[in-house]
Amino acid sequence: MAYQGGAVQGTVAVGFEGVRDEFAAALGEMNASPEAQLVVHVNGRRVVDLWSGDGTEPDTLMNVFSISKGAAHLVVALLVQDGVLDLDREVSSYWPEFGAHGKDRLTLRELLAHRSGVPGADGGFTDEEIADDRVVAARLAAQRPFWEPGSAYGYHAFVIGALTGEVVRRVTGRSIQQIFEERIRAPYGLDLYLGLPEELEPRRAETLPHLPTPEEAERLAARKLDPNSILAVAGNQNGPHKTELVDFANNPTVRALGPASSGGVGTARGVAGMYSAAIGEVDGRAQLLKPETITEFARPQFHGTDVITGNEDVFGLGFEELTALFRPLGPEAFGHSGATGSLGFADPGSGLAYAYTRRRFGFPSRYGAGPENHKLIAAVYRALQAN
């Protein structure tokens, strides 16, 4: 039996009523409540602020999984913009230990484009290890790569933030989480955390598992993962401590440490606010990224097949290149999806910042963003064009 959709709450600006209608329609097409939030900014002004689901409010904090990568790599973009990091310098020049086993020629640009060859470690990580970026970085520095570094692209789902974060720490003496807090989250008052303060735990809601239809359950049961495959390595399924995403998100150590690849906690308001600040003035503060920095980080770095997933994919520097997936977006749009089906991005050409967060996992899609984002984004751009 299909889920009939819960009451949609919140507000939309005049002209954006169609977005509310599409949000309600998307909920009605699901077989279980996603417990979702949707926020859109245009030129720094919030024009959509919607939520739905039992126990889900606009300030309900939820794990945003790989949306965390966008937050972490906004820090890297700022440090490149400041001249602190050089995209075409070898990672090993910042972090000598990383040069082991032929990784010495890999550049920061190639690392940000998921080309390092170390998307995981032999034997996998324990739950405690995968939550700690410094432990992950130390293991991967000594890891023999699974492909020649720089020669191919493969999505580093659990480890990219640990790798780029260690470069940041070696250069600045600060963690990527600390710099995000000091330069981005706190100044803009964002409800988005790479390391959730204990006093905010009462606002956090549990991540919820996917509730498959019978057809989906059959499809999932037919999937067989070779524990020796590179896909198993990247998903931390290659050892005795196989990571389960729901358990990972609900682990208090993950929330407290905020691993930069997938441990962030926040609201759609926080995610949209971050991307709004990245591309435009907010409350009298100049935009975080200069146009030339946006161009550099949004530019596709790789076209072709992901050697881990086998999917055709496009990636920028630390951010997903989203234009190929969502046709209304401009060529310099950048952002990142999250495993539950969530998505956050900025489109500088239209002044748009978009955030869709959900607590409940949907059916695993080819890309992290849930399929409902296509209709939601289309509704947002129709409203933009009409206004």
mmCIF file of C-alpha atoms in Angstrom:
data_model
loop_
_atom_site.group_PDB
_atom_site.id
_atom_site.type_symbol
_atom_site.label_atom_id
_atom_site.label_comp_id
_atom_site.label_asym_id
_atom_site.label_seq_id
_atom_site.Cartn_x
_atom_site.Cartn_y
_atom_site.Cartn_z
ATOM 1 C CA MET A 1 0.000 0.000 0.000
ATOM 2 C CA ALA A 2 1.404 3.389 -0.963
ATOM 3 C CA TYR A 3 2.133 5.978 1.672
ATOM 4 C CA GLN A 4 -0.490 8.707 1.340
ATOM 5 C CA GLY A 5 1.808 11.564 2.315
ATOM 6 C CA GLY A 6 1.865 13.491 5.562
ATOM 7 C CA ALA A 7 0.871 17.073 6.082
ATOM 8 C CA VAL A 8 3.310 19.482 4.472
ATOM 9 C CA GLN A 9 4.210 22.296 6.825
ATOM 10 C CA GLY A 10 6.118 25.532 6.341
ATOM 11 C CA THR A 11 6.028 28.517 4.022
ATOM 12 C CA VAL A 12 6.816 29.504 0.455
ATOM 13 C CA ALA A 13 7.220 32.936 -1.089
ATOM 14 C CA VAL A 14 4.641 34.197 -3.582
ATOM 15 C CA GLY A 15 5.244 32.444 -6.881
ATOM 16 C CA PHE A 16 6.733 29.313 -5.295
ATOM 17 C CA GLU A 17 3.441 27.615 -4.425
ATOM 18 C CA GLY A 18 4.124 25.012 -7.115
ATOM 19 C CA VAL A 19 7.149 23.836 -5.157
ATOM 20 C CA ARG A 20 4.929 23.094 -2.175
ATOM 21 C CA ASP A 21 2.565 21.168 -4.453
ATOM 22 C CA GLU A 22 5.430 19.136 -5.914
ATOM 23 C CA PHE A 23 6.819 18.403 -2.440
ATOM 24 C CA ALA A 24 3.418 17.085 -1.353
ATOM 25 C CA ALA A 25 3.105 15.054 -4.553
ATOM 26 C CA ALA A 26 6.567 13.541 -4.093
ATOM 27 C CA LEU A 27 5.672 12.444 -0.580
ATOM 28 C CA GLY A 28 2.464 10.886 -1.833
ATOM 29 C CA GLU A 29 4.333 8.728 -4.339
ATOM 30 C CA MET A 30 6.485 7.084 -1.661
ATOM 31 C CA ASN A 31 5.668 3.895 0.190
ATOM 32 C CA ALA A 32 6.902 5.293 3.520
ATOM 33 C CA SER A 33 7.366 8.733 5.024
ATOM 34 C CA PRO A 34 10.850 10.075 4.220
ATOM 35 C CA GLU A 35 10.746 12.580 7.123
ATOM 36 C CA ALA A 36 12.021 15.346 4.874
ATOM 37 C CA GLN A 37 12.929 19.032 4.799
ATOM 38 C CA LEU A 38 13.175 21.280 1.722
ATOM 39 C CA VAL A 39 14.706 24.762 1.739
ATOM 40 C CA VAL A 40 15.533 27.040 -1.192
ATOM 41 C CA HIS A 41 17.276 30.427 -1.207
ATOM 42 C CA VAL A 42 17.343 32.830 -4.131
ATOM 43 C CA ASN A 43 19.957 35.591 -3.959
ATOM 44 C CA GLY A 44 20.245 35.095 -0.219
ATOM 45 C CA ARG A 45 16.490 35.177 0.452
ATOM 46 C CA ARG A 46 14.707 32.072 1.709
ATOM 47 C CA VAL A 47 11.792 31.410 -0.638
ATOM 48 C CA VAL A 48 10.949 27.807 0.289
ATOM 49 C CA ASP A 49 10.937 26.383 3.825
ATOM 50 C CA LEU A 50 8.988 23.117 3.999
ATOM 51 C CA TRP A 51 9.007 19.957 6.079
ATOM 52 C CA SER A 52 6.916 16.847 6.630
ATOM 53 C CA GLY A 53 6.847 13.733 8.779
ATOM 54 C CA ASP A 54 6.138 12.657 12.343
ATOM 55 C CA GLY A 55 8.783 14.094 14.624
ATOM 56 C CA THR A 56 10.334 16.173 11.843
ATOM 57 C CA GLU A 57 10.425 19.943 12.337
ATOM 58 C CA PRO A 58 12.430 22.651 10.545
ATOM 59 C CA ASP A 59 15.081 22.511 13.273
ATOM 60 C CA THR A 60 15.265 18.709 13.469
ATOM 61 C CA LEU A 61 18.896 17.717 13.038
ATOM 62 C CA MET A 62 19.624 14.668 10.917
ATOM 63 C CA ASN A 63 22.674 12.965 9.501
ATOM 64 C CA VAL A 64 23.349 14.380 6.037
ATOM 65 C CA PHE A 65 25.905 11.731 4.978
ATOM 66 C CA SER A 66 27.895 12.880 1.912
ATOM 67 C CA ILE A 67 26.490 16.386 1.972
ATOM 68 C CA SER A 68 29.307 16.589 4.532
ATOM 69 C CA LYS A 69 31.774 16.363 1.634
ATOM 70 C CA GLY A 70 30.421 19.658 0.291
ATOM 71 C CA ALA A 71 30.976 21.343 3.646
ATOM 72 C CA ALA A 72 34.500 19.943 3.973
ATOM 73 C CA HIS A 73 35.528 20.868 0.456
ATOM 74 C CA LEU A 74 34.173 24.364 0.810
ATOM 75 C CA VAL A 75 36.959 24.677 3.391
ATOM 76 C CA VAL A 76 39.493 23.365 0.872
ATOM 77 C CA ALA A 77 38.202 25.810 -1.749
ATOM 78 C CA LEU A 78 38.688 28.705 0.682
ATOM 79 C CA LEU A 79 42.261 27.601 1.437
ATOM 80 C CA VAL A 80 43.058 27.351 -2.273
ATOM 81 C CA GLN A 81 41.509 30.783 -2.764
ATOM 82 C CA ASP A 82 43.695 32.127 0.054
ATOM 83 C CA GLY A 83 46.827 30.683 -1.554
ATOM 84 C CA VAL A 84 47.404 28.314 1.373
ATOM 85 C CA LEU A 85 46.936 25.213 -0.800
ATOM 86 C CA ASP A 86 48.050 24.622 -4.381
ATOM 87 C CA LEU A 87 45.860 22.283 -6.414
ATOM 88 C CA ASP A 88 48.734 21.148 -8.620
ATOM 89 C CA ARG A 89 51.199 20.406 -5.849
ATOM 90 C CA GLU A 90 51.822 16.803 -4.825
ATOM 91 C CA VAL A 91 49.940 15.630 -1.745
ATOM 92 C CA SER A 92 53.159 14.088 -0.436
ATOM 93 C CA SER A 93 54.811 17.507 -0.340
ATOM 94 C CA TYR A 94 52.295 18.469 2.342
ATOM 95 C CA TRP A 95 52.016 15.006 3.878
ATOM 96 C CA PRO A 96 55.206 12.980 3.271
ATOM 97 C CA GLU A 97 53.901 9.679 4.658
ATOM 98 C CA PHE A 98 51.224 9.601 1.969
ATOM 99 C CA GLY A 99 53.858 9.062 -0.719
ATOM 100 C CA ALA A 100 54.306 5.373 0.154
ATOM 101 C CA HIS A 101 53.725 2.739 -2.553
ATOM 102 C CA GLY A 102 53.861 5.069 -5.536
ATOM 103 C CA LYS A 103 51.402 7.686 -4.286
ATOM 104 C CA ASP A 104 54.108 10.367 -4.222
ATOM 105 C CA ARG A 105 53.150 11.951 -7.568
ATOM 106 C CA LEU A 106 49.431 12.332 -6.858
ATOM 107 C CA THR A 107 48.406 16.017 -6.818
ATOM 108 C CA LEU A 108 45.848 17.668 -4.581
ATOM 109 C CA ARG A 109 43.706 18.248 -7.685
ATOM 110 C CA GLU A 110 43.734 14.517 -8.439
ATOM 111 C CA LEU A 111 42.968 13.665 -4.821
ATOM 112 C CA LEU A 112 39.949 15.999 -4.784
ATOM 113 C CA ALA A 113 38.753 14.305 -7.979
ATOM 114 C CA HIS A 114 38.720 10.875 -6.232
ATOM 115 C CA ARG A 115 41.721 9.576 -8.184
ATOM 116 C CA SER A 116 44.058 8.560 -5.348
ATOM 117 C CA GLY A 117 43.614 4.793 -5.677
ATOM 118 C CA VAL A 118 42.998 4.362 -1.940
ATOM 119 C CA PRO A 119 39.205 4.442 -1.430
ATOM 120 C CA GLY A 120 39.583 2.092 1.534
ATOM 121 C CA ALA A 121 42.027 -0.184 3.316
ATOM 122 C CA ASP A 122 42.976 -3.844 3.254
ATOM 123 C CA GLY A 123 40.944 -5.578 5.948
ATOM 124 C CA GLY A 124 38.568 -2.643 6.364
ATOM 125 C CA PHE A 125 38.057 -0.357 9.353
ATOM 126 C CA THR A 126 36.303 -0.945 12.658
ATOM 127 C CA ASP A 127 33.327 1.233 13.571
ATOM 128 C CA GLU A 128 35.554 3.326 15.817
ATOM 129 C CA GLU A 129 38.252 3.721 13.158
ATOM 130 C CA ILE A 130 35.934 4.761 10.325
ATOM 131 C CA ALA A 131 34.569 7.548 12.546
ATOM 132 C CA ASP A 132 38.017 9.059 13.155
ATOM 133 C CA ASP A 133 39.498 10.924 10.176
ATOM 134 C CA ARG A 134 43.024 10.936 11.596
ATOM 135 C CA VAL A 135 43.011 7.158 12.068
ATOM 136 C CA VAL A 136 41.672 6.671 8.535
ATOM 137 C CA ALA A 137 44.302 9.017 7.087
ATOM 138 C CA ALA A 138 47.161 7.220 8.857
ATOM 139 C CA ARG A 139 45.996 3.830 7.574
ATOM 140 C CA LEU A 140 45.597 5.074 4.017
ATOM 141 C CA ALA A 141 48.976 6.790 3.948
ATOM 142 C CA ALA A 142 50.552 3.341 4.339
ATOM 143 C CA GLN A 143 48.053 1.596 2.049
ATOM 144 C CA ARG A 144 49.128 0.182 -1.288
ATOM 145 C CA PRO A 145 46.796 1.725 -3.905
ATOM 146 C CA PHE A 146 44.133 -0.382 -5.624
ATOM 147 C CA TRP A 147 44.863 1.314 -8.970
ATOM 148 C CA GLU A 148 47.658 3.531 -10.213
ATOM 149 C CA PRO A 149 47.168 6.893 -8.489
ATOM 150 C CA GLY A 150 45.881 9.541 -10.865
ATOM 151 C CA SER A 151 45.012 7.083 -13.628
ATOM 152 C CA ALA A 152 41.327 6.513 -12.873
ATOM 153 C CA TYR A 153 38.368 7.842 -10.923
ATOM 154 C CA GLY A 154 36.583 5.922 -8.154
ATOM 155 C CA TYR A 155 34.255 7.392 -5.557
ATOM 156 C CA HIS A 156 35.964 7.474 -2.117
ATOM 157 C CA ALA A 157 32.703 7.317 -0.170
ATOM 158 C CA PHE A 158 34.004 7.002 3.390
ATOM 159 C CA VAL A 159 37.540 8.372 3.140
ATOM 160 C CA ILE A 160 37.897 11.396 0.848
ATOM 161 C CA GLY A 161 37.320 13.859 3.700
ATOM 162 C CA ALA A 162 39.932 12.126 5.835
ATOM 163 C CA LEU A 163 42.476 12.366 3.021
ATOM 164 C CA THR A 164 41.843 15.998 2.101
ATOM 165 C CA GLY A 165 41.428 16.809 5.779
ATOM 166 C CA GLU A 166 44.889 15.486 6.583
ATOM 167 C CA VAL A 167 46.363 17.777 3.914
ATOM 168 C CA VAL A 168 44.524 20.688 5.544
ATOM 169 C CA ARG A 169 45.793 19.697 8.998
ATOM 170 C CA ARG A 170 49.404 19.364 7.842
ATOM 171 C CA VAL A 171 49.341 22.854 6.322
ATOM 172 C CA THR A 172 47.253 24.806 8.834
ATOM 173 C CA GLY A 173 47.640 22.860 12.062
ATOM 174 C CA ARG A 174 43.827 22.803 12.253
ATOM 175 C CA SER A 175 41.370 20.105 11.322
ATOM 176 C CA ILE A 176 38.945 20.602 8.472
ATOM 177 C CA GLN A 177 36.173 20.404 11.080
ATOM 178 C CA GLN A 178 37.690 23.226 13.136
ATOM 179 C CA ILE A 179 38.113 25.500 10.125
ATOM 180 C CA PHE A 180 34.551 24.789 8.964
ATOM 181 C CA GLU A 181 33.301 25.804 12.408
ATOM 182 C CA GLU A 182 35.416 28.951 12.598
ATOM 183 C CA ARG A 183 35.097 30.297 9.067
ATOM 184 C CA ILE A 184 31.746 29.025 7.872
ATOM 185 C CA ARG A 185 29.342 27.532 10.387
ATOM 186 C CA ALA A 186 29.662 29.911 13.340
ATOM 187 C CA PRO A 187 29.907 33.231 11.426
ATOM 188 C CA TYR A 188 26.766 32.433 9.429
ATOM 189 C CA GLY A 189 24.907 30.718 12.270
ATOM 190 C CA LEU A 190 24.391 27.581 10.224
ATOM 191 C CA ASP A 191 22.579 24.534 11.562
ATOM 192 C CA LEU A 192 25.148 22.216 9.993
ATOM 193 C CA TYR A 193 27.872 20.546 12.021
ATOM 194 C CA LEU A 194 30.987 18.487 11.370
ATOM 195 C CA GLY A 195 30.987 17.288 14.951
ATOM 196 C CA LEU A 196 27.686 17.723 16.771
ATOM 197 C CA PRO A 197 27.937 19.503 20.146
ATOM 198 C CA GLU A 198 26.549 17.329 22.924
ATOM 199 C CA GLU A 199 24.065 20.004 23.986
ATOM 200 C CA LEU A 200 22.346 19.731 20.590
ATOM 201 C CA GLU A 201 21.733 15.982 20.860
ATOM 202 C CA PRO A 202 18.087 16.466 21.982
ATOM 203 C CA ARG A 203 17.319 18.038 18.591
ATOM 204 C CA ARG A 204 18.786 15.127 16.648
ATOM 205 C CA ALA A 205 16.501 12.537 15.121
ATOM 206 C CA GLU A 206 17.438 8.932 14.391
ATOM 207 C CA THR A 207 18.239 8.002 10.823
ATOM 208 C CA LEU A 208 15.579 5.569 9.627
ATOM 209 C CA PRO A 209 16.043 2.450 7.461
ATOM 210 C CA HIS A 210 14.599 1.943 4.014
ATOM 211 C CA LEU A 211 11.226 0.177 4.018
ATOM 212 C CA PRO A 212 11.234 -1.617 0.670
ATOM 213 C CA THR A 213 8.244 -2.627 -1.367
ATOM 214 C CA PRO A 214 8.099 -6.360 -2.185
ATOM 215 C CA GLU A 215 9.562 -5.613 -5.619
ATOM 216 C CA GLU A 216 12.394 -3.547 -4.111
ATOM 217 C CA ALA A 217 13.107 -6.259 -1.534
ATOM 218 C CA GLU A 218 13.432 -8.799 -4.344
ATOM 219 C CA ARG A 219 15.822 -6.554 -6.250
ATOM 220 C CA LEU A 220 17.940 -5.955 -3.157
ATOM 221 C CA ALA A 221 18.089 -9.669 -2.380
ATOM 222 C CA ALA A 222 19.378 -10.337 -5.900
ATOM 223 C CA ARG A 223 22.367 -8.075 -5.391
ATOM 224 C CA LYS A 224 25.517 -9.987 -4.493
ATOM 225 C CA LEU A 225 28.608 -8.125 -3.279
ATOM 226 C CA ASP A 226 31.966 -9.789 -3.721
ATOM 227 C CA PRO A 227 33.791 -9.113 -0.413
ATOM 228 C CA ASN A 228 37.073 -8.969 -2.343
ATOM 229 C CA SER A 229 35.864 -6.349 -4.820
ATOM 230 C CA ILE A 230 36.930 -2.717 -4.940
ATOM 231 C CA LEU A 231 33.263 -1.830 -4.303
ATOM 232 C CA ALA A 232 33.439 -3.740 -1.012
ATOM 233 C CA VAL A 233 36.649 -1.917 -0.096
ATOM 234 C CA ALA A 234 35.136 1.512 -0.790
ATOM 235 C CA GLY A 235 31.998 0.655 1.202
ATOM 236 C CA ASN A 236 34.017 -0.748 4.118
ATOM 237 C CA GLN A 237 32.466 -4.178 3.526
ATOM 238 C CA ASN A 238 35.787 -6.004 3.180
ATOM 239 C CA GLY A 239 36.541 -6.853 6.774
ATOM 240 C CA PRO A 240 34.980 -8.242 9.940
ATOM 241 C CA HIS A 241 33.373 -4.874 10.760
ATOM 242 C CA LYS A 242 31.086 -4.217 7.780
ATOM 243 C CA THR A 243 29.680 -0.706 7.934
ATOM 244 C CA GLU A 244 25.884 -0.491 7.958
ATOM 245 C CA LEU A 245 24.829 3.026 6.986
ATOM 246 C CA VAL A 246 21.909 3.358 9.405
ATOM 247 C CA ASP A 247 24.056 2.183 12.317
ATOM 248 C CA PHE A 248 26.873 4.455 11.182
ATOM 249 C CA ALA A 249 24.622 7.522 11.235
ATOM 250 C CA ASN A 250 23.130 6.657 14.626
ATOM 251 C CA ASN A 251 26.524 6.031 16.239
ATOM 252 C CA PRO A 252 27.223 8.759 18.843
ATOM 253 C CA THR A 253 30.962 8.618 18.107
ATOM 254 C CA VAL A 254 30.307 9.438 14.446
ATOM 255 C CA ARG A 255 28.120 12.398 15.417
ATOM 256 C CA ALA A 256 30.643 13.713 17.925
ATOM 257 C CA LEU A 257 33.703 13.447 15.656
ATOM 258 C CA GLY A 258 31.945 14.476 12.435
ATOM 259 C CA PRO A 259 34.044 12.572 9.870
ATOM 260 C CA ALA A 260 34.284 14.909 6.892
ATOM 261 C CA SER A 261 33.184 12.361 4.301
ATOM 262 C CA SER A 262 29.832 11.423 5.764
ATOM 263 C CA GLY A 263 29.418 12.291 9.443
ATOM 264 C CA GLY A 264 27.832 15.732 9.254
ATOM 265 C CA VAL A 265 24.595 16.550 11.057
ATOM 266 C CA GLY A 266 22.298 19.389 10.110
ATOM 267 C CA THR A 267 19.042 20.722 8.726
ATOM 268 C CA ALA A 268 17.999 21.743 5.242
ATOM 269 C CA ARG A 269 18.077 25.340 6.488
ATOM 270 C CA GLY A 270 21.723 24.847 7.434
ATOM 271 C CA VAL A 271 22.702 23.246 4.123
ATOM 272 C CA ALA A 272 20.905 25.866 2.019
ATOM 273 C CA GLY A 273 22.404 28.631 4.140
ATOM 274 C CA MET A 274 25.908 27.295 3.534
ATOM 275 C CA TYR A 275 25.495 27.206 -0.237
ATOM 276 C CA SER A 276 23.820 30.613 -0.216
ATOM 277 C CA ALA A 277 26.828 32.075 1.610
ATOM 278 C CA ALA A 278 29.196 30.347 -0.832
ATOM 279 C CA ILE A 279 27.803 32.208 -3.858
ATOM 280 C CA GLY A 280 26.333 35.457 -2.583
ATOM 281 C CA GLU A 281 26.190 38.120 0.079
ATOM 282 C CA VAL A 282 24.377 37.102 3.271
ATOM 283 C CA ASP A 283 23.504 39.605 6.006
ATOM 284 C CA GLY A 284 26.115 42.051 4.755
ATOM 285 C CA ARG A 285 28.877 39.449 4.533
ATOM 286 C CA ALA A 286 30.657 39.047 1.204
ATOM 287 C CA GLN A 287 30.225 35.720 -0.576
ATOM 288 C CA LEU A 288 32.678 33.069 0.537
ATOM 289 C CA LEU A 289 33.925 32.002 -2.883
ATOM 290 C CA LYS A 290 35.180 34.283 -5.632
ATOM 291 C CA PRO A 291 33.810 33.603 -9.127
ATOM 292 C CA GLU A 292 37.129 32.201 -10.327
ATOM 293 C CA THR A 293 37.230 29.774 -7.367
ATOM 294 C CA ILE A 294 33.719 28.570 -8.161
ATOM 295 C CA THR A 295 34.717 28.025 -11.785
ATOM 296 C CA GLU A 296 37.776 26.025 -10.744
ATOM 297 C CA PHE A 297 35.992 23.752 -8.273
ATOM 298 C CA ALA A 298 32.816 23.252 -10.331
ATOM 299 C CA ARG A 299 34.655 22.427 -13.563
ATOM 300 C CA PRO A 300 34.400 18.714 -14.454
ATOM 301 C CA GLN A 301 37.649 16.892 -13.767
ATOM 302 C CA PHE A 302 36.662 13.495 -15.091
ATOM 303 C CA HIS A 303 34.221 12.072 -17.617
ATOM 304 C CA GLY A 304 33.852 8.330 -17.822
ATOM 305 C CA THR A 305 33.340 5.203 -15.790
ATOM 306 C CA ASP A 306 33.766 5.054 -12.036
ATOM 307 C CA VAL A 307 36.056 2.056 -11.503
ATOM 308 C CA ILE A 308 34.337 1.290 -8.195
ATOM 309 C CA THR A 309 30.648 1.526 -9.078
ATOM 310 C CA GLY A 310 30.820 0.991 -12.838
ATOM 311 C CA ASN A 311 28.587 4.036 -13.350
ATOM 312 C CA GLU A 312 29.195 6.801 -15.838
ATOM 313 C CA ASP A 313 29.907 9.839 -13.700
ATOM 314 C CA VAL A 314 31.215 13.409 -13.644
ATOM 315 C CA PHE A 315 33.053 15.010 -10.733
ATOM 316 C CA GLY A 316 34.484 18.435 -10.002
ATOM 317 C CA LEU A 317 36.972 19.143 -7.207
ATOM 318 C CA GLY A 318 35.453 17.640 -4.078
ATOM 319 C CA PHE A 319 31.954 18.463 -5.357
ATOM 320 C CA GLU A 320 29.659 16.560 -7.665
ATOM 321 C CA GLU A 321 29.196 18.080 -11.100
ATOM 322 C CA LEU A 322 25.395 18.174 -11.123
ATOM 323 C CA THR A 323 24.482 19.728 -14.460
ATOM 324 C CA ALA A 324 24.480 16.389 -16.274
ATOM 325 C CA LEU A 325 22.045 14.969 -13.716
ATOM 326 C CA PHE A 326 19.727 17.937 -13.277
ATOM 327 C CA ARG A 327 19.266 19.697 -16.609
ATOM 328 C CA PRO A 328 17.936 23.054 -15.338
ATOM 329 C CA LEU A 329 21.181 23.764 -13.465
ATOM 330 C CA GLY A 330 23.754 26.164 -14.868
ATOM 331 C CA PRO A 331 27.254 25.054 -15.879
ATOM 332 C CA GLU A 332 28.875 26.233 -12.640
ATOM 333 C CA ALA A 333 26.444 24.543 -10.245
ATOM 334 C CA PHE A 334 28.203 22.557 -7.520
ATOM 335 C CA GLY A 335 27.134 20.540 -4.505
ATOM 336 C CA HIS A 336 26.797 17.038 -3.143
ATOM 337 C CA SER A 337 24.155 14.413 -2.499
ATOM 338 C CA GLY A 338 23.722 12.259 0.598
ATOM 339 C CA ALA A 339 23.025 8.547 1.015
ATOM 340 C CA THR A 340 19.449 8.822 2.290
ATOM 341 C CA GLY A 341 18.487 10.638 -0.942
ATOM 342 C CA SER A 342 19.363 14.130 0.264
ATOM 343 C CA LEU A 343 20.938 16.841 -1.893
ATOM 344 C CA GLY A 344 22.474 20.281 -1.434
ATOM 345 C CA PHE A 345 23.846 22.591 -4.114
ATOM 346 C CA ALA A 346 24.447 26.127 -5.318
ATOM 347 C CA ASP A 347 23.765 27.441 -8.816
ATOM 348 C CA PRO A 348 25.610 30.763 -9.098
ATOM 349 C CA GLY A 349 24.026 31.666 -12.425
ATOM 350 C CA SER A 350 20.550 31.772 -10.923
ATOM 351 C CA GLY A 351 21.561 32.767 -7.379
ATOM 352 C CA LEU A 352 19.968 29.544 -6.156
ATOM 353 C CA ALA A 353 20.838 27.486 -3.083
ATOM 354 C CA TYR A 354 18.900 24.230 -2.651
ATOM 355 C CA ALA A 355 18.739 21.730 0.194
ATOM 356 C CA TYR A 356 16.619 18.610 0.500
ATOM 357 C CA THR A 357 17.281 16.440 3.549
ATOM 358 C CA ARG A 358 15.564 13.222 4.588
ATOM 359 C CA ARG A 359 15.894 10.959 7.586
ATOM 360 C CA ARG A 360 14.661 7.769 5.971
ATOM 361 C CA PHE A 361 16.675 5.950 3.347
ATOM 362 C CA GLY A 362 15.067 5.519 -0.028
ATOM 363 C CA PHE A 363 15.743 2.726 -2.493
ATOM 364 C CA PRO A 364 19.461 2.946 -3.394
ATOM 365 C CA SER A 365 19.760 4.958 -6.580
ATOM 366 C CA ARG A 366 22.575 5.079 -9.094
ATOM 367 C CA TYR A 367 23.447 8.459 -7.619
ATOM 368 C CA GLY A 368 23.014 9.505 -4.016
ATOM 369 C CA ALA A 369 20.250 12.033 -4.638
ATOM 370 C CA GLY A 370 16.764 10.569 -4.433
ATOM 371 C CA PRO A 371 14.756 10.590 -7.693
ATOM 372 C CA GLU A 372 12.221 13.002 -6.209
ATOM 373 C CA ASN A 373 14.866 15.728 -6.477
ATOM 374 C CA HIS A 374 14.321 15.856 -10.248
ATOM 375 C CA LYS A 375 10.718 16.988 -9.881
ATOM 376 C CA LEU A 376 11.460 19.252 -6.923
ATOM 377 C CA ILE A 377 14.280 21.014 -8.779
ATOM 378 C CA ALA A 378 12.165 21.353 -11.906
ATOM 379 C CA ALA A 379 9.418 23.001 -9.826
ATOM 380 C CA VAL A 380 11.932 25.424 -8.299
ATOM 381 C CA TYR A 381 13.241 26.493 -11.719
ATOM 382 C CA ARG A 382 9.714 26.907 -13.100
ATOM 383 C CA ALA A 383 9.018 29.262 -10.223
ATOM 384 C CA LEU A 384 12.259 31.142 -10.886
ATOM 385 C CA GLN A 385 11.436 31.603 -14.546
ATOM 386 C CA ALA A 386 7.909 32.774 -13.767
ATOM 387 C CA ASN A 387 9.163 35.356 -11.304
#
